[in-house]
Amino acid sequence: MKVLGGRYLTSADLRAAGLAEVGNGVLVHETAQLVDLDRISIGDNCRIDGFCVVSAAGGAIALGSHIHLATGACLFGSGGIRIADFANISGGVRVYSVSDDYSGATMSNPMVPERYKALDRQQTDIGEHAIVGSGSVVLPGATIAQGVAVGALSLVTKPTEPWTIYAGQPAKALKPRRRDLLQLADRFLAERGQNPT
């Protein structure tokens, strides 16, 4: 891939930097920021584009294989984030696994010691073949199930049902999502000499 105005770090670069685990064929743009490298795992054939933030922040972030994080996507993994194979996180998406208490009962922001705060930390998972549209926000514990498509600018506040299309603020189920892509994924993996799912 030819790039003007920045380069992509390779799997070898990332291994040397000290990530917990790095598969083959991984590309991370040099303007992306990765925090707590020893708590970030990336599977095979993933790409993280420019100006993304992947911050484990004391938690853990695990990316499967064949995952794309588009420009400006941010993962805040203090409560843990797992993203399964073939998921696509579009530009400007925010995935949170921790949030401050907004009620006013406690203080907030990272410059205040935790004893004065009531953080909501929950594992946040994004399933295999899920796609999260540009500008969407996924809140702590709002699991994106297998095959879910989330429309652009949506706010996901609770777990979703598999193979469903969601959109809105808050996100609501609109209709079932087709599963044709599963056969394409099997063919893709077979062509690469990998076992289909």
PDB file of C-alpha atoms in Angstrom:
ATOM      1  CA  MET A   1       0.000   0.000   0.000  1.00  0.00           C
ATOM      2  CA  LYS A   2       1.476   3.375  -0.993  1.00  0.00           C
ATOM      3  CA  VAL A   3       1.047   6.078   1.640  1.00  0.00           C
ATOM      4  CA  LEU A   4       1.963   9.753   1.425  1.00  0.00           C
ATOM      5  CA  GLY A   5       2.190  11.583   4.737  1.00  0.00           C
ATOM      6  CA  GLY A   6       2.923   8.781   7.158  1.00  0.00           C
ATOM      7  CA  ARG A   7       3.764   5.120   7.123  1.00  0.00           C
ATOM      8  CA  TYR A   8       2.270   1.963   8.513  1.00  0.00           C
ATOM      9  CA  LEU A   9       4.114   0.032  11.201  1.00  0.00           C
ATOM     10  CA  THR A  10       4.310  -3.699  10.481  1.00  0.00           C
ATOM     11  CA  SER A  11       3.852  -6.783  12.639  1.00  0.00           C
ATOM     12  CA  ALA A  12       7.621  -6.839  13.217  1.00  0.00           C
ATOM     13  CA  ASP A  13       7.609  -3.195  14.367  1.00  0.00           C
ATOM     14  CA  LEU A  14       4.732  -3.867  16.752  1.00  0.00           C
ATOM     15  CA  ARG A  15       6.341  -6.988  18.215  1.00  0.00           C
ATOM     16  CA  ALA A  16       9.514  -4.998  18.852  1.00  0.00           C
ATOM     17  CA  ALA A  17       7.425  -2.304  20.573  1.00  0.00           C
ATOM     18  CA  GLY A  18       6.141  -4.870  23.090  1.00  0.00           C
ATOM     19  CA  LEU A  19       2.492  -5.568  22.311  1.00  0.00           C
ATOM     20  CA  ALA A  20       1.093  -8.562  24.208  1.00  0.00           C
ATOM     21  CA  GLU A  21       0.472 -10.446  20.967  1.00  0.00           C
ATOM     22  CA  VAL A  22       0.719  -9.528  17.290  1.00  0.00           C
ATOM     23  CA  GLY A  23      -0.332 -11.715  14.372  1.00  0.00           C
ATOM     24  CA  ASN A  24       0.970 -11.644  10.826  1.00  0.00           C
ATOM     25  CA  GLY A  25       0.009  -9.030   8.256  1.00  0.00           C
ATOM     26  CA  VAL A  26      -0.816  -6.325  10.811  1.00  0.00           C
ATOM     27  CA  LEU A  27      -0.540  -2.656   9.822  1.00  0.00           C
ATOM     28  CA  VAL A  28      -0.834   0.243  12.278  1.00  0.00           C
ATOM     29  CA  HIS A  29      -0.460   3.799  11.024  1.00  0.00           C
ATOM     30  CA  GLU A  30       2.293   5.678  12.810  1.00  0.00           C
ATOM     31  CA  THR A  31      -0.153   8.422  13.877  1.00  0.00           C
ATOM     32  CA  ALA A  32      -2.273   5.915  15.805  1.00  0.00           C
ATOM     33  CA  GLN A  33      -1.777   5.959  19.566  1.00  0.00           C
ATOM     34  CA  LEU A  34      -1.592   2.644  21.437  1.00  0.00           C
ATOM     35  CA  VAL A  35      -1.555   2.824  25.259  1.00  0.00           C
ATOM     36  CA  ASP A  36      -0.504  -0.022  27.601  1.00  0.00           C
ATOM     37  CA  LEU A  37       1.085  -2.054  24.816  1.00  0.00           C
ATOM     38  CA  ASP A  38       1.490  -5.161  26.972  1.00  0.00           C
ATOM     39  CA  ARG A  39      -2.308  -5.292  27.359  1.00  0.00           C
ATOM     40  CA  ILE A  40      -3.133  -5.099  23.637  1.00  0.00           C
ATOM     41  CA  SER A  41      -3.406  -8.193  21.417  1.00  0.00           C
ATOM     42  CA  ILE A  42      -3.922  -8.052  17.652  1.00  0.00           C
ATOM     43  CA  GLY A  43      -4.671 -11.088  15.457  1.00  0.00           C
ATOM     44  CA  ASP A  44      -3.681 -11.655  11.829  1.00  0.00           C
ATOM     45  CA  ASN A  45      -4.363  -9.265   8.943  1.00  0.00           C
ATOM     46  CA  CYS A  46      -5.635  -6.271  10.896  1.00  0.00           C
ATOM     47  CA  ARG A  47      -5.263  -2.616   9.969  1.00  0.00           C
ATOM     48  CA  ILE A  48      -5.445   0.370  12.292  1.00  0.00           C
ATOM     49  CA  ASP A  49      -5.547   3.619  10.337  1.00  0.00           C
ATOM     50  CA  GLY A  50      -4.280   7.080  11.188  1.00  0.00           C
ATOM     51  CA  PHE A  51      -5.271   8.997  14.289  1.00  0.00           C
ATOM     52  CA  CYS A  52      -6.893   6.011  15.998  1.00  0.00           C
ATOM     53  CA  VAL A  53      -6.555   5.568  19.761  1.00  0.00           C
ATOM     54  CA  VAL A  54      -6.336   2.064  21.230  1.00  0.00           C
ATOM     55  CA  SER A  55      -6.003   2.553  24.988  1.00  0.00           C
ATOM     56  CA  ALA A  56      -6.083  -0.461  27.294  1.00  0.00           C
ATOM     57  CA  ALA A  57      -5.596   1.915  30.271  1.00  0.00           C
ATOM     58  CA  GLY A  58      -5.083  -0.887  32.777  1.00  0.00           C
ATOM     59  CA  GLY A  59      -7.691  -3.166  31.177  1.00  0.00           C
ATOM     60  CA  ALA A  60      -7.178  -5.261  28.063  1.00  0.00           C
ATOM     61  CA  ILE A  61      -7.975  -4.956  24.372  1.00  0.00           C
ATOM     62  CA  ALA A  62      -8.041  -8.040  22.153  1.00  0.00           C
ATOM     63  CA  LEU A  63      -8.571  -7.776  18.399  1.00  0.00           C
ATOM     64  CA  GLY A  64      -9.230 -10.940  16.404  1.00  0.00           C
ATOM     65  CA  SER A  65      -8.184 -11.351  12.765  1.00  0.00           C
ATOM     66  CA  HIS A  66      -9.198  -9.445   9.614  1.00  0.00           C
ATOM     67  CA  ILE A  67     -10.292  -6.374  11.576  1.00  0.00           C
ATOM     68  CA  HIS A  68     -10.216  -2.776  10.389  1.00  0.00           C
ATOM     69  CA  LEU A  69     -10.207   0.323  12.602  1.00  0.00           C
ATOM     70  CA  ALA A  70     -10.800   3.292  10.293  1.00  0.00           C
ATOM     71  CA  THR A  71      -9.329   6.765  10.750  1.00  0.00           C
ATOM     72  CA  GLY A  72     -10.108   8.359  14.089  1.00  0.00           C
ATOM     73  CA  ALA A  73     -11.695   5.304  15.726  1.00  0.00           C
ATOM     74  CA  CYS A  74     -11.061   5.120  19.480  1.00  0.00           C
ATOM     75  CA  LEU A  75     -11.149   2.132  21.831  1.00  0.00           C
ATOM     76  CA  PHE A  76     -11.084   2.895  25.568  1.00  0.00           C
ATOM     77  CA  GLY A  77     -10.411  -0.473  27.187  1.00  0.00           C
ATOM     78  CA  SER A  78     -10.113   0.082  30.937  1.00  0.00           C
ATOM     79  CA  GLY A  79     -13.017  -2.351  31.439  1.00  0.00           C
ATOM     80  CA  GLY A  80     -11.886  -4.664  28.615  1.00  0.00           C
ATOM     81  CA  ILE A  81     -12.737  -4.715  24.903  1.00  0.00           C
ATOM     82  CA  ARG A  82     -12.831  -7.751  22.615  1.00  0.00           C
ATOM     83  CA  ILE A  83     -13.408  -7.439  18.882  1.00  0.00           C
ATOM     84  CA  ALA A  84     -13.990 -10.670  16.953  1.00  0.00           C
ATOM     85  CA  ASP A  85     -12.838 -11.668  13.464  1.00  0.00           C
ATOM     86  CA  PHE A  86     -13.972  -9.700  10.403  1.00  0.00           C
ATOM     87  CA  ALA A  87     -15.397  -6.809  12.432  1.00  0.00           C
ATOM     88  CA  ASN A  88     -15.224  -3.326  10.930  1.00  0.00           C
ATOM     89  CA  ILE A  89     -15.032  -0.203  13.066  1.00  0.00           C
ATOM     90  CA  SER A  90     -15.695   2.812  10.827  1.00  0.00           C
ATOM     91  CA  GLY A  91     -14.172   6.281  11.043  1.00  0.00           C
ATOM     92  CA  GLY A  92     -14.735   8.273  14.208  1.00  0.00           C
ATOM     93  CA  VAL A  93     -16.366   5.423  16.147  1.00  0.00           C
ATOM     94  CA  ARG A  94     -15.896   5.485  19.940  1.00  0.00           C
ATOM     95  CA  VAL A  95     -16.026   2.239  21.923  1.00  0.00           C
ATOM     96  CA  TYR A  96     -16.017   2.648  25.709  1.00  0.00           C
ATOM     97  CA  SER A  97     -15.618   0.027  28.412  1.00  0.00           C
ATOM     98  CA  VAL A  98     -15.502   2.610  31.200  1.00  0.00           C
ATOM     99  CA  SER A  99     -17.533   5.715  31.960  1.00  0.00           C
ATOM    100  CA  ASP A 100     -17.768   8.275  34.719  1.00  0.00           C
ATOM    101  CA  ASP A 101     -20.879   8.656  36.888  1.00  0.00           C
ATOM    102  CA  TYR A 102     -22.787  11.590  35.393  1.00  0.00           C
ATOM    103  CA  SER A 103     -25.340  11.888  38.236  1.00  0.00           C
ATOM    104  CA  GLY A 104     -23.273  14.282  40.335  1.00  0.00           C
ATOM    105  CA  ALA A 105     -23.109  11.793  43.223  1.00  0.00           C
ATOM    106  CA  THR A 106     -19.359  11.429  42.665  1.00  0.00           C
ATOM    107  CA  MET A 107     -16.564  13.356  41.046  1.00  0.00           C
ATOM    108  CA  SER A 108     -15.382  12.639  37.531  1.00  0.00           C
ATOM    109  CA  ASN A 109     -12.401  12.896  35.162  1.00  0.00           C
ATOM    110  CA  PRO A 110      -9.047  11.132  35.124  1.00  0.00           C
ATOM    111  CA  MET A 111      -7.319  13.837  37.190  1.00  0.00           C
ATOM    112  CA  VAL A 112      -9.391  12.888  40.268  1.00  0.00           C
ATOM    113  CA  PRO A 113      -8.369   9.831  42.364  1.00  0.00           C
ATOM    114  CA  GLU A 114     -10.653   6.813  41.926  1.00  0.00           C
ATOM    115  CA  ARG A 115     -11.750   6.886  45.585  1.00  0.00           C
ATOM    116  CA  TYR A 116     -13.776  10.010  44.728  1.00  0.00           C
ATOM    117  CA  LYS A 117     -15.421   8.485  41.682  1.00  0.00           C
ATOM    118  CA  ALA A 118     -17.848   5.673  40.816  1.00  0.00           C
ATOM    119  CA  LEU A 119     -16.629   4.398  37.459  1.00  0.00           C
ATOM    120  CA  ASP A 120     -18.798   2.094  35.383  1.00  0.00           C
ATOM    121  CA  ARG A 121     -16.359  -0.530  34.043  1.00  0.00           C
ATOM    122  CA  GLN A 122     -17.861  -3.275  31.891  1.00  0.00           C
ATOM    123  CA  GLN A 123     -16.472  -5.626  29.271  1.00  0.00           C
ATOM    124  CA  THR A 124     -17.530  -4.391  25.830  1.00  0.00           C
ATOM    125  CA  ASP A 125     -17.515  -6.935  23.001  1.00  0.00           C
ATOM    126  CA  ILE A 126     -17.993  -6.600  19.253  1.00  0.00           C
ATOM    127  CA  GLY A 127     -18.888  -9.854  17.513  1.00  0.00           C
ATOM    128  CA  GLU A 128     -17.662 -11.552  14.386  1.00  0.00           C
ATOM    129  CA  HIS A 129     -18.731  -9.861  11.123  1.00  0.00           C
ATOM    130  CA  ALA A 130     -20.141  -6.841  12.966  1.00  0.00           C
ATOM    131  CA  ILE A 131     -19.858  -3.394  11.407  1.00  0.00           C
ATOM    132  CA  VAL A 132     -20.175  -0.163  13.381  1.00  0.00           C
ATOM    133  CA  GLY A 133     -20.954   2.881  11.218  1.00  0.00           C
ATOM    134  CA  SER A 134     -19.063   6.177  11.233  1.00  0.00           C
ATOM    135  CA  GLY A 135     -19.390   8.411  14.252  1.00  0.00           C
ATOM    136  CA  SER A 136     -21.231   5.851  16.376  1.00  0.00           C
ATOM    137  CA  VAL A 137     -20.679   5.509  20.128  1.00  0.00           C
ATOM    138  CA  VAL A 138     -20.736   2.171  21.965  1.00  0.00           C
ATOM    139  CA  LEU A 139     -21.076   2.488  25.759  1.00  0.00           C
ATOM    140  CA  PRO A 140     -19.729   0.122  28.449  1.00  0.00           C
ATOM    141  CA  GLY A 141     -21.401  -3.294  28.417  1.00  0.00           C
ATOM    142  CA  ALA A 142     -23.264  -2.618  25.159  1.00  0.00           C
ATOM    143  CA  THR A 143     -22.235  -5.803  23.403  1.00  0.00           C
ATOM    144  CA  ILE A 144     -22.458  -5.760  19.607  1.00  0.00           C
ATOM    145  CA  ALA A 145     -23.484  -9.336  18.762  1.00  0.00           C
ATOM    146  CA  GLN A 146     -22.298 -11.448  15.830  1.00  0.00           C
ATOM    147  CA  GLY A 147     -23.297 -10.063  12.438  1.00  0.00           C
ATOM    148  CA  VAL A 148     -24.806  -6.831  13.764  1.00  0.00           C
ATOM    149  CA  ALA A 149     -24.691  -3.700  11.597  1.00  0.00           C
ATOM    150  CA  VAL A 150     -24.902  -0.364  13.409  1.00  0.00           C
ATOM    151  CA  GLY A 151     -25.808   2.648  11.266  1.00  0.00           C
ATOM    152  CA  ALA A 152     -23.733   5.829  11.269  1.00  0.00           C
ATOM    153  CA  LEU A 153     -24.041   8.231  14.218  1.00  0.00           C
ATOM    154  CA  SER A 154     -25.820   5.678  16.411  1.00  0.00           C
ATOM    155  CA  LEU A 155     -25.599   5.422  20.204  1.00  0.00           C
ATOM    156  CA  VAL A 156     -25.455   1.810  21.414  1.00  0.00           C
ATOM    157  CA  THR A 157     -26.355   1.622  25.116  1.00  0.00           C
ATOM    158  CA  LYS A 158     -27.287  -2.036  25.629  1.00  0.00           C
ATOM    159  CA  PRO A 159     -26.553  -5.500  24.204  1.00  0.00           C
ATOM    160  CA  THR A 160     -27.799  -6.226  20.680  1.00  0.00           C
ATOM    161  CA  GLU A 161     -29.323  -9.304  19.052  1.00  0.00           C
ATOM    162  CA  PRO A 162     -27.258 -11.228  16.466  1.00  0.00           C
ATOM    163  CA  TRP A 163     -27.676 -10.568  12.753  1.00  0.00           C
ATOM    164  CA  THR A 164     -29.759  -7.425  13.181  1.00  0.00           C
ATOM    165  CA  ILE A 165     -29.399  -3.917  11.736  1.00  0.00           C
ATOM    166  CA  TYR A 166     -29.546  -1.107  14.317  1.00  0.00           C
ATOM    167  CA  ALA A 167     -29.583   2.676  14.037  1.00  0.00           C
ATOM    168  CA  GLY A 168     -30.528   5.738  16.054  1.00  0.00           C
ATOM    169  CA  GLN A 169     -29.909   7.456  19.363  1.00  0.00           C
ATOM    170  CA  PRO A 170     -30.366   5.246  21.236  1.00  0.00           C
ATOM    171  CA  ALA A 171     -29.885   2.487  18.673  1.00  0.00           C
ATOM    172  CA  LYS A 172     -33.001   0.452  17.906  1.00  0.00           C
ATOM    173  CA  ALA A 173     -33.397  -2.744  15.901  1.00  0.00           C
ATOM    174  CA  LEU A 174     -34.585  -2.007  12.360  1.00  0.00           C
ATOM    175  CA  LYS A 175     -34.571  -5.338  10.543  1.00  0.00           C
ATOM    176  CA  PRO A 176     -32.672  -8.621  10.199  1.00  0.00           C
ATOM    177  CA  ARG A 177     -29.282  -8.546   8.489  1.00  0.00           C
ATOM    178  CA  ARG A 178     -28.521 -10.991   5.694  1.00  0.00           C
ATOM    179  CA  ARG A 179     -25.984 -13.745   6.319  1.00  0.00           C
ATOM    180  CA  ASP A 180     -24.693 -14.237   2.780  1.00  0.00           C
ATOM    181  CA  LEU A 181     -21.331 -12.903   3.908  1.00  0.00           C
ATOM    182  CA  LEU A 182     -20.716 -16.106   5.897  1.00  0.00           C
ATOM    183  CA  GLN A 183     -20.323 -18.092   2.669  1.00  0.00           C
ATOM    184  CA  LEU A 184     -18.020 -15.400   1.297  1.00  0.00           C
ATOM    185  CA  ALA A 185     -15.931 -15.530   4.476  1.00  0.00           C
ATOM    186  CA  ASP A 186     -15.609 -19.315   4.170  1.00  0.00           C
ATOM    187  CA  ARG A 187     -14.496 -18.959   0.546  1.00  0.00           C
ATOM    188  CA  PHE A 188     -12.054 -16.186   1.475  1.00  0.00           C
ATOM    189  CA  LEU A 189     -10.484 -18.291   4.232  1.00  0.00           C
ATOM    190  CA  ALA A 190     -10.339 -21.402   2.036  1.00  0.00           C
ATOM    191  CA  GLU A 191      -8.515 -19.425  -0.681  1.00  0.00           C
ATOM    192  CA  ARG A 192      -5.972 -18.393   1.944  1.00  0.00           C
ATOM    193  CA  GLY A 193      -5.507 -21.991   3.096  1.00  0.00           C
ATOM    194  CA  GLN A 194      -7.244 -21.356   6.410  1.00  0.00           C
ATOM    195  CA  ASN A 195     -10.034 -23.401   7.912  1.00  0.00           C
ATOM    196  CA  PRO A 196     -13.454 -21.868   7.212  1.00  0.00           C
ATOM    197  CA  THR A 197     -15.658 -21.223  10.236  1.00  0.00           C
TER     198      THR A 197
END
